[in-house]
Coordinates of C-alpha atoms (C1' of nucleotides) in Angstrom, one line a residue:
Chain A
M1 CA 8.8 -119.0 -1.7
T2 CA 5.4 -117.1 -2.4
P3 CA 4.6 -116.1 -5.9
A4 CA 5.7 -112.6 -6.9
G5 CA 3.3 -109.8 -6.0
D6 CA 1.4 -112.1 -3.7
T7 CA 2.9 -110.6 -0.5
K8 CA 2.2 -107.0 -1.4
K9 CA -1.5 -107.6 -1.9
Q10 CA -1.3 -109.6 1.3
I11 CA 0.2 -106.6 3.2
M12 CA -2.5 -104.2 1.8
D13 CA -5.3 -106.6 2.6
L14 CA -4.0 -107.2 6.1
A15 CA -3.3 -103.4 6.8
E16 CA -6.7 -102.5 5.4
S17 CA -8.3 -105.1 7.8
F18 CA -6.3 -103.7 10.7
L19 CA -7.3 -100.2 9.6
L20 CA -11.1 -100.9 9.5
Q21 CA -10.6 -102.8 13.0
R22 CA -8.4 -100.7 14.9
G23 CA -7.9 -97.3 13.1
Y24 CA -4.6 -95.9 11.5
N25 CA -3.0 -95.4 15.0
G26 CA -4.2 -98.8 16.1
F27 CA -1.8 -101.1 13.9
S28 CA 1.8 -101.4 13.4
Y29 CA 4.2 -102.9 10.7
N30 CA 4.9 -105.6 13.3
H31 CA 1.2 -106.6 13.4
I32 CA 1.3 -107.0 9.7
S33 CA 4.6 -108.8 9.5
S34 CA 3.8 -111.2 12.4
E35 CA 0.5 -112.0 10.9
L36 CA 2.3 -112.8 7.6
H37 CA 5.3 -114.7 9.2
V38 CA 7.7 -112.3 7.8
K39 CA 10.1 -109.7 9.4
N40 CA 9.1 -106.1 9.6
A41 CA 11.7 -105.1 7.1
A42 CA 9.9 -107.2 4.7
V43 CA 7.0 -104.8 4.8
H44 CA 9.1 -101.7 4.4
Y45 CA 10.6 -103.4 1.4
H46 CA 7.1 -103.2 -0.3
F47 CA 5.9 -99.9 1.4
Q48 CA 8.9 -97.9 2.5
T49 CA 6.7 -95.9 5.0
K50 CA 3.4 -96.4 6.8
T51 CA 2.2 -93.2 4.8
E52 CA 2.9 -95.0 1.6
L53 CA 1.0 -98.1 2.6
G54 CA -2.0 -95.9 4.0
I55 CA -2.2 -94.0 0.6
A56 CA -1.9 -97.3 -1.5
I57 CA -4.9 -98.6 0.5
V58 CA -7.1 -95.6 0.0
R59 CA -6.1 -95.2 -3.5
R60 CA -7.1 -98.9 -4.2
A61 CA -10.4 -98.5 -2.5
R62 CA -11.2 -95.3 -4.4
G63 CA -10.4 -97.2 -7.7
Q64 CA -12.6 -100.1 -6.6
F65 CA -15.5 -97.8 -6.0
E66 CA -14.9 -96.1 -9.3
T67 CA -15.1 -99.6 -11.0
W68 CA -18.1 -100.5 -9.1
T69 CA -20.1 -97.3 -10.1
Q70 CA -19.2 -98.1 -13.8
N71 CA -20.5 -101.5 -13.8
P72 CA -23.3 -102.0 -16.4
R73 CA -25.4 -104.0 -14.2
L74 CA -25.5 -101.4 -11.6
I75 CA -26.0 -98.5 -14.0
G76 CA -29.0 -100.3 -15.4
M77 CA -30.7 -100.5 -12.1
N78 CA -33.4 -98.0 -10.8
A79 CA -32.4 -95.7 -8.1
A80 CA -34.0 -97.7 -5.3
K81 CA -31.9 -100.8 -6.2
K82 CA -28.8 -98.6 -6.7
L83 CA -29.4 -97.3 -3.3
N84 CA -29.5 -100.8 -1.9
A85 CA -26.4 -101.7 -3.8
F86 CA -24.7 -98.9 -2.0
F87 CA -25.8 -100.2 1.3
D88 CA -24.5 -103.6 0.5
L89 CA -21.1 -102.0 -0.1
F90 CA -21.1 -100.9 3.4
R91 CA -22.6 -104.1 4.8
N92 CA -19.8 -106.0 3.0
C93 CA -16.9 -104.2 4.6
L94 CA -18.6 -104.9 7.8
K95 CA -18.9 -108.6 7.5
F96 CA -15.9 -109.1 9.8
D97 CA -16.8 -108.3 13.4
G98 CA -15.7 -105.0 14.7
H99 CA -14.8 -103.5 11.2
A100 CA -15.9 -100.1 10.1
S101 CA -16.1 -98.7 6.8
L102 CA -12.9 -97.3 5.3
G103 CA -14.5 -93.8 5.0
S104 CA -15.5 -93.6 8.7
A105 CA -12.3 -95.2 9.8
L106 CA -10.3 -92.4 8.0
V107 CA -12.3 -89.4 9.0
H108 CA -12.0 -90.4 12.6
D109 CA -8.1 -90.5 12.5
F110 CA -8.2 -87.5 10.2
N111 CA -6.3 -85.2 12.7
T112 CA -3.4 -87.6 13.1
L113 CA -3.2 -88.7 9.4
P114 CA -0.2 -87.6 7.4
G115 CA -1.1 -84.7 4.9
Q116 CA -1.1 -87.0 1.7
M117 CA -3.6 -89.3 3.5
Q118 CA -5.8 -86.5 4.4
E119 CA -6.2 -85.6 0.9
E120 CA -7.0 -89.0 -0.1
T121 CA -9.7 -89.2 2.6
K122 CA -11.2 -86.0 1.3
A123 CA -11.3 -87.5 -2.2
L124 CA -13.0 -90.7 -1.0
I125 CA -15.6 -89.0 0.8
A126 CA -16.1 -86.6 -1.9
G127 CA -16.5 -89.4 -4.1
F128 CA -19.1 -91.2 -2.2
L129 CA -21.1 -87.9 -1.9
V130 CA -21.0 -87.0 -5.5
W131 CA -22.1 -90.4 -6.5
L132 CA -25.1 -90.2 -3.7
E133 CA -26.1 -86.8 -4.8
K134 CA -26.5 -87.9 -8.4
L135 CA -28.5 -91.0 -7.4
L136 CA -30.7 -88.9 -5.1
K137 CA -31.4 -86.3 -7.8
E138 CA -32.2 -88.9 -10.4
G139 CA -34.4 -90.9 -7.9
R140 CA -36.4 -87.8 -6.8
A141 CA -36.8 -86.9 -10.5
S142 CA -38.2 -90.3 -11.5
G143 CA -40.5 -90.3 -8.4
I144 CA -38.7 -93.1 -6.5
F145 CA -37.3 -90.9 -3.7
S146 CA -39.0 -88.0 -2.1
F147 CA -37.3 -85.6 0.1
S148 CA -37.0 -81.9 0.9
G149 CA -33.9 -79.8 0.2
K150 CA -31.0 -80.2 -2.2
P151 CA -30.0 -83.6 -3.3
K152 CA -26.4 -82.9 -1.9
E153 CA -27.8 -82.1 1.3
Q154 CA -29.7 -85.3 1.5
A155 CA -26.5 -87.3 0.4
I156 CA -24.6 -85.7 3.2
F157 CA -27.3 -86.9 5.6
V158 CA -27.5 -90.4 4.1
L159 CA -23.8 -90.9 4.2
A160 CA -23.4 -89.6 7.9
A161 CA -26.1 -91.9 9.0
L162 CA -24.5 -94.8 7.3
Q163 CA -21.0 -94.2 8.6
G164 CA -22.4 -93.2 11.9
A165 CA -24.3 -96.6 12.2
S166 CA -21.4 -98.5 11.1
Q167 CA -19.3 -97.4 13.9
M168 CA -22.0 -97.3 16.6
I169 CA -22.8 -101.0 16.2
R170 CA -19.4 -101.8 17.8
A171 CA -20.8 -100.6 21.2
T172 CA -24.5 -101.9 20.5
D173 CA -26.3 -104.5 19.0
K174 CA -25.1 -105.4 15.4
T175 CA -28.6 -105.3 14.1
Y176 CA -28.7 -101.6 14.5
L177 CA -26.9 -101.1 11.1
D178 CA -29.9 -102.7 9.4
I179 CA -32.2 -100.6 11.5
A180 CA -30.5 -97.4 10.6
I181 CA -30.5 -98.5 6.8
R182 CA -34.4 -99.0 7.1
Q183 CA -35.0 -95.5 8.6
I184 CA -32.7 -94.1 5.8
K185 CA -35.1 -95.6 3.3
Q186 CA -38.1 -94.5 5.2
A187 CA -36.6 -90.9 5.3
L188 CA -36.2 -91.0 1.4
K189 CA -39.8 -92.2 0.7
R190 CA -42.0 -90.7 3.4
A191 CA -43.8 -88.1 1.5
E192 CA -44.5 -90.8 -1.1
A193 CA -45.8 -93.2 1.3
V194 CA -47.7 -90.7 3.4
K195 CA -49.5 -89.4 0.1
S196 CA -50.8 -93.0 -0.5
T197 CA -51.8 -93.5 3.1
N198 CA -52.7 -90.1 4.2
R199 CA -56.2 -91.3 5.7
K200 CA -54.3 -93.8 7.8
K201 CA -54.2 -92.7 11.4
S202 CA -50.8 -94.2 12.5
A203 CA -47.2 -94.6 11.7
E204 CA -47.4 -98.0 9.9
R205 CA -46.8 -97.5 6.3
P206 CA -46.2 -99.8 3.2
S207 CA -42.8 -99.9 1.9
G208 CA -42.1 -98.8 -1.6
I209 CA -38.5 -99.2 -1.4
K210 CA -37.3 -102.5 -0.4
Chain B
M1 CA 2.1 -73.9 43.4
T2 CA -1.4 -74.7 41.7
P3 CA -4.3 -75.2 44.1
A4 CA -5.3 -78.7 45.2
G5 CA -7.5 -80.6 42.8
D6 CA -6.8 -78.2 40.0
T7 CA -4.2 -80.3 38.1
K8 CA -6.5 -83.3 38.3
K9 CA -9.2 -81.4 36.5
Q10 CA -7.0 -80.0 34.0
I11 CA -5.5 -83.5 33.2
M12 CA -9.0 -84.8 32.5
D13 CA -10.0 -81.8 30.4
L14 CA -6.8 -81.9 28.3
A15 CA -7.1 -85.7 28.0
E16 CA -10.7 -85.4 26.8
S17 CA -9.7 -82.7 24.4
F18 CA -7.0 -85.0 22.9
L19 CA -9.5 -87.9 22.9
L20 CA -11.9 -86.0 20.9
Q21 CA -9.2 -84.6 18.5
R22 CA -7.0 -87.6 18.1
G23 CA -8.7 -90.7 19.5
Y24 CA -7.6 -92.8 22.4
N25 CA -4.6 -94.1 20.6
G26 CA -3.7 -90.8 19.3
F27 CA -2.6 -89.2 22.5
S28 CA -0.1 -90.2 25.4
Y29 CA 0.8 -89.0 29.0
N30 CA 3.6 -86.9 27.3
H31 CA 1.2 -85.1 25.4
I32 CA -0.9 -84.2 28.6
S33 CA 2.2 -83.5 30.7
S34 CA 4.1 -81.4 28.4
E35 CA 1.0 -79.2 27.8
L36 CA 0.5 -78.7 31.4
H37 CA 4.4 -78.1 32.0
V38 CA 4.5 -81.1 34.5
K39 CA 6.5 -84.5 34.1
N40 CA 4.7 -87.5 33.0
A41 CA 4.9 -89.1 36.4
A42 CA 2.7 -86.2 37.7
V43 CA 0.0 -87.5 35.4
H44 CA 0.5 -90.9 36.7
Y45 CA 0.3 -89.7 40.3
H46 CA -3.4 -88.6 39.6
F47 CA -4.3 -91.5 37.4
Q48 CA -2.1 -94.5 37.7
T49 CA -3.2 -95.8 34.3
K50 CA -4.4 -94.5 31.1
T51 CA -7.4 -96.8 31.5
E52 CA -8.1 -95.1 34.7
L53 CA -7.9 -91.8 33.1
G54 CA -10.1 -92.9 30.1
I55 CA -12.9 -94.2 32.6
A56 CA -12.9 -91.0 34.5
I57 CA -13.5 -89.1 31.5
V58 CA -16.5 -91.3 30.2
R59 CA -17.9 -91.4 33.6
R60 CA -17.7 -87.6 34.1
A61 CA -19.3 -87.2 30.5
R62 CA -22.2 -89.7 31.5
G63 CA -22.7 -87.8 34.9
Q64 CA -22.8 -84.4 32.9
F65 CA -25.4 -85.8 30.5
E66 CA -27.4 -87.2 33.4
T67 CA -27.4 -83.7 35.0
W68 CA -28.3 -82.1 31.7
T69 CA -31.4 -84.3 31.3
Q70 CA -32.5 -83.5 34.7
N71 CA -32.4 -79.8 34.2
P72 CA -35.8 -78.5 34.9
R73 CA -35.5 -75.8 32.0
L74 CA -34.9 -78.6 29.5
I75 CA -37.7 -80.9 31.2
G76 CA -40.1 -78.0 30.6
M77 CA -39.2 -77.8 26.7
N78 CA -41.5 -79.2 24.2
A79 CA -40.0 -82.2 22.1
A80 CA -38.9 -80.0 19.2
K81 CA -36.9 -77.7 21.6
K82 CA -35.6 -80.6 23.6
L83 CA -34.3 -82.2 20.4
N84 CA -32.6 -78.9 19.5
A85 CA -30.9 -78.8 22.8
F86 CA -29.6 -82.1 22.3
F87 CA -28.2 -81.2 18.9
D88 CA -26.5 -78.0 20.7
L89 CA -24.9 -80.5 23.1
F90 CA -23.2 -82.0 20.1
R91 CA -22.5 -78.7 18.3
N92 CA -20.7 -77.5 21.6
C93 CA -18.4 -80.4 21.9
L94 CA -17.3 -79.6 18.1
K95 CA -16.6 -76.0 18.9
F96 CA -12.9 -76.7 18.7
D97 CA -11.7 -77.5 15.2
G98 CA -11.3 -81.2 14.5
H99 CA -13.2 -82.4 17.6
A100 CA -15.6 -85.2 17.4
S101 CA -18.3 -86.1 20.0
L102 CA -16.9 -88.3 22.8
G103 CA -19.4 -91.1 21.9
S104 CA -18.2 -91.3 18.1
A105 CA -14.6 -91.1 19.2
L106 CA -15.0 -94.0 21.5
V107 CA -16.9 -96.3 19.2
H108 CA -14.4 -95.7 16.7
D109 CA -11.5 -96.9 18.9
F110 CA -13.8 -99.4 20.7
N111 CA -11.9 -102.6 19.4
T112 CA -8.5 -101.3 21.0
L113 CA -10.0 -100.1 24.2
P114 CA -9.5 -101.7 27.5
G115 CA -12.4 -103.8 28.7
Q116 CA -13.7 -101.5 31.1
M117 CA -13.7 -98.7 28.9
Q118 CA -15.7 -100.6 26.4
E119 CA -18.3 -101.2 29.0
E120 CA -18.4 -97.4 29.9
T121 CA -18.6 -96.8 26.1
K122 CA -21.7 -98.9 25.8
A123 CA -23.3 -97.3 28.8
L124 CA -22.8 -93.8 27.4
I125 CA -24.3 -94.6 23.9
A126 CA -27.2 -96.7 25.5
G127 CA -28.0 -93.4 27.6
F128 CA -28.2 -91.3 24.6
L129 CA -30.5 -93.9 22.9
V130 CA -32.7 -94.3 25.8
W131 CA -33.1 -90.6 26.2
L132 CA -33.6 -90.0 22.3
E133 CA -36.2 -92.8 22.3
K134 CA -38.3 -91.3 25.1
L135 CA -38.0 -87.9 23.5
L136 CA -39.0 -89.2 20.0
K137 CA -42.0 -91.3 21.5
E138 CA -43.5 -88.3 23.3
G139 CA -42.8 -86.1 20.5
R140 CA -44.6 -88.3 18.0
A141 CA -47.6 -88.6 20.6
S142 CA -47.9 -85.0 20.9
G143 CA -47.9 -84.6 17.1
I144 CA -44.6 -82.9 17.1
F145 CA -42.7 -85.5 15.3
S146 CA -43.9 -87.9 12.6
F147 CA -42.0 -90.8 11.7
S148 CA -42.5 -94.6 11.0
G149 CA -41.1 -97.6 12.9
K150 CA -40.5 -97.7 16.7
P151 CA -39.0 -94.7 18.5
K152 CA -36.1 -96.7 19.3
E153 CA -35.3 -97.5 15.6
Q154 CA -35.6 -93.8 15.0
A155 CA -33.4 -92.9 17.9
I156 CA -30.6 -95.2 16.5
F157 CA -30.9 -93.6 13.2
V158 CA -30.8 -89.9 14.6
L159 CA -27.7 -90.8 16.8
A160 CA -26.0 -92.5 13.9
A161 CA -26.6 -89.5 11.7
L162 CA -25.3 -87.1 14.1
Q163 CA -22.3 -89.0 15.2
G164 CA -21.5 -89.8 11.7
A165 CA -21.8 -86.2 10.6
S166 CA -19.6 -84.9 13.4
Q167 CA -16.9 -87.1 12.2
M168 CA -17.3 -86.5 8.4
I169 CA -16.9 -82.7 8.7
R170 CA -13.3 -83.3 9.5
A171 CA -12.8 -84.2 5.8
T172 CA -15.4 -82.0 4.4
D173 CA -16.9 -78.4 4.7
K174 CA -17.7 -77.7 8.3
T175 CA -21.2 -76.6 7.5
Y176 CA -22.1 -80.3 6.7
L177 CA -23.0 -80.8 10.3
D178 CA -25.6 -78.1 10.2
I179 CA -26.8 -79.6 6.9
A180 CA -27.2 -83.1 8.4
I181 CA -28.9 -81.7 11.6
R182 CA -31.4 -79.9 9.1
Q183 CA -32.1 -83.2 7.2
I184 CA -32.7 -85.1 10.5
K185 CA -35.4 -82.5 11.4
Q186 CA -37.1 -82.8 8.1
A187 CA -37.0 -86.7 8.5
L188 CA -38.9 -86.4 11.7
K189 CA -41.5 -84.0 10.6
R190 CA -41.9 -85.0 6.9
A191 CA -45.4 -86.6 7.2
E192 CA -46.7 -83.7 9.1
A193 CA -45.4 -81.2 6.5
V194 CA -46.6 -83.4 3.7
K195 CA -50.0 -83.5 5.1
S196 CA -50.5 -79.8 5.1
T197 CA -48.9 -79.1 1.9
N198 CA -50.2 -82.3 0.0
R199 CA -51.5 -80.3 -3.0
K200 CA -48.1 -78.7 -3.5
K201 CA -46.2 -80.3 -6.3
S202 CA -42.4 -80.2 -5.3
A203 CA -40.4 -80.7 -2.4
E204 CA -40.3 -77.4 -0.7
R205 CA -42.1 -77.6 2.5
P206 CA -42.4 -75.1 5.5
S207 CA -40.7 -75.9 8.5
G208 CA -42.5 -77.0 11.7
I209 CA -39.5 -77.7 13.8
K210 CA -36.9 -74.8 13.9
Chain C
dT1 C1' 8.7 -78.8 66.1
dT2 C1' 7.6 -82.7 64.4
dG3 C1' 5.4 -85.7 61.1
dA4 C1' 2.3 -86.9 58.0
dT5 C1' 0.3 -86.1 53.6
dA6 C1' -0.4 -84.1 49.1
dA7 C1' 1.7 -83.1 45.0
dC8 C1' 5.0 -83.5 42.6
dT9 C1' 10.2 -84.5 40.2
dT10 C1' 14.1 -87.4 38.9
dA11 C1' 15.5 -91.0 36.9
dC12 C1' 14.7 -95.0 35.5
dT13 C1' 12.3 -99.7 32.9
dT14 C1' 10.3 -102.5 29.6
dA15 C1' 8.0 -102.8 25.4
dC16 C1' 7.0 -101.1 21.2
dT17 C1' 7.1 -97.7 17.2
dA18 C1' 8.7 -96.6 12.3
dG19 C1' 12.5 -96.9 9.8
dT20 C1' 17.4 -98.4 7.8
dA21 C1' 21.8 -100.6 6.3
dA22 C1' 23.9 -104.6 4.9
dG23 C1' 23.7 -109.2 3.9
dT24 C1' 21.5 -113.6 1.5
dA25 C1' 18.6 -117.1 -1.1
dT26 C1' 16.4 -117.8 -5.4
dG27 C1' 15.1 -117.9 -10.1
dA28 C1' 15.4 -115.6 -14.5
dT29 C1' 18.2 -114.0 -18.0
dA30 C1' 22.7 -113.0 -21.0
Chain D
dT1 C1' 28.3 -120.2 -15.8
dA2 C1' 28.1 -115.5 -14.5
dT3 C1' 25.2 -112.0 -13.0
dC4 C1' 21.4 -109.5 -11.9
dA5 C1' 17.1 -108.3 -9.8
dT6 C1' 13.4 -109.8 -6.6
dA7 C1' 12.2 -110.7 -2.2
dC8 C1' 13.4 -111.2 1.4
dT9 C1' 16.3 -111.7 6.6
dT10 C1' 19.4 -110.0 10.3
dA11 C1' 20.5 -106.8 13.2
dC12 C1' 20.3 -102.6 14.2
dT13 C1' 18.7 -97.2 15.5
dA14 C1' 16.3 -93.2 17.5
dG15 C1' 12.1 -92.2 19.2
dT16 C1' 7.9 -92.8 22.1
dA17 C1' 4.9 -95.4 24.8
dA18 C1' 3.1 -96.6 29.5
dG19 C1' 4.5 -97.3 33.9
dT20 C1' 7.2 -97.3 38.4
dA21 C1' 10.5 -96.5 42.6
dA22 C1' 12.4 -93.4 45.3
dG23 C1' 13.3 -88.9 46.4
dT24 C1' 11.8 -83.8 47.2
dT25 C1' 9.0 -79.9 48.8
dA26 C1' 5.1 -77.3 50.5
dT27 C1' 1.5 -77.1 53.7
dC28 C1' -1.0 -78.0 57.7
dA29 C1' -2.5 -80.4 61.9
dA30 C1' -1.1 -82.0 66.4

DNA sequence: TTGATAACTTACTTACTAGTAAGTATGATA
DNA sequence: TATCATACTTACTAGTAAGTAAGTTATCAA
């Protein structure tokens, strides 16, 4: 028999994978149980309801993001590298074909989500935005980023583009995610780059953010 | 009895509304039939399968977009106004609370969509991107937009941000869509604005695009 | 007036959904 | 050795999903 605690984690991992791939309404307890070669009642043993399972997944993801933001190695980075690390976070959850980010999967299903999961989703998105806002603020203050408007407004823009791209690539070329990320970076450094190449005629400008 | 052809359109309208609000897996023939006060078999009479209904919805939307792009009034506009008109297209389909754009709804459900609907979805998104690319190209050539990279890359970026924002607002303040749109415009005019206010110290820049 | 057709309803099927109650094998503990 | 909790299985329920076959009704053309 499998070691204690193992199945529960496997259920969460699988459910999260299905959630990213098929949305909250696109997977069932049978999907999970048959994949793990157990009966559907075994899944109910660990998570009485689908809502409970869903909440556990979002809570875990929020905790993981919290841990990620507190990593000293990340904190020691400059704003440009922090932003790249954030992009990598998104790229990583898309490494399995057809996956989306958890945030974009949840906001899509938002209207059909149980109330408690709606609250968790709001908290997840709000957490991303708060972190991004802080990053953009300090990045602009230190001259690494340059953009107009409030950092919070720019954070909304960046997250929207990132989540939108992570979904769009399902129906387009997969490279479109990296293209979108490159354009986000451009949008955050344009004024900077333009200043230094102001006399140049065209649109080709050197990169400050890698 | 209702006039001929009426029910069919009502089914499509309702189904589209459910699709935008709840996703493809989030509505059923019963949702539609009970709303229209008919039996579920009546829906099957007009659309034998859900796939057929889904395809009809996407095809209609593609046709409507095609018609929209060929409107002489639109064609006569300058690039900035055309872009605004495109934004309005998105804002309009979000006027009912909780709705997303058709494109974002479909790409989210992409992995669980029947094959033919996947193809329709690809065509819908590709249509948006082609139009946007052309707009951005002519807008940059005429000096209205200013951005780096290929117009196609910028088109991907703009559409990703727009679709991402249209979904995100379900879990955040509704005003975030307009905020995202404003930032998209900023990203498309930044170099322009920066040139004219290059001596100004901070990030507040006048608007060229309204 | 007949008959064809459009637009349904009635009444069903098969398959899947979340969820539950009761029973069982296994290993740790008293 | 008894017992107790953990981690299941077996076997179900009620509800909903898409889909279908056969019958009904209104309208209109010949």
